[in-house]
């Protein structure tokens, strides 16, 4: 059943791509994840993804990217709000997660997880962003992305690659908000994980030690995530202002004649 209803193509807007990559680059130790929102053409079997929801992770075990029913519910509500605002039938179309320091291909666990989502929605899709992979030939960290669905091949579950196109787009406000919330979510995750640790500890020295670690982690978020994001947004603002100036100049030139 899964193989007959597979997706043909996924279009992803450039701003959502940017949010996912920024999210994936926030940590090289854990896998991050989120949900993808947009419109789907059921007849052509094409997904148009134009928004996303960054998810808070409670379980930070490797290769354990599970989405709770509450998170799915929150994302659906977000999709509904966007649908109303934009007057388009927006809904949750898929999920994304990162593979820091490992290949972009889905693991067996990923393919199994994907197949469970497809039983609920046959057009549901998975994106994986591989980050912090050092390319020895070009001496650069490279980013790779794959778009996949699961299908049953005999007794085996396998992955099917889905064609992915990143479409040029300017930043939509709701996607900028996603980027702005990224630091907040990371800080909250850090505070939550320390609170659960602190609850079972009485020893003062251990508490002091843990506090120092918490401070270090928060400073890390500010210097490695918040600062570069601010610099990037400042740079975008500068280039947008430059473009406005150029267009205004062009307008005066044109209205002279
Ligand atoms: Zn994975």
PDB file of C-alpha atoms and ligand atoms in Angstrom, residues 31 63 97 99 110, ligand 1:
ATOM      1  CA  UNK A  31      20.501  14.978  16.678  1.00  0.00           C
ATOM      2  CA  UNK A  63      19.554   7.772  17.161  1.00  0.00           C
ATOM      3  CA  UNK A  97      16.276  15.644  11.869  1.00  0.00           C
ATOM      4  CA  UNK A  99      22.931  13.617  11.473  1.00  0.00           C
ATOM      5  CA  UNK A 110      14.761   6.218  10.876  1.00  0.00           C
TER       6      UNK A 110
HETATM    7 ZN1  LIG B   1      18.583   9.503  11.807  1.00  0.00          ZN
END
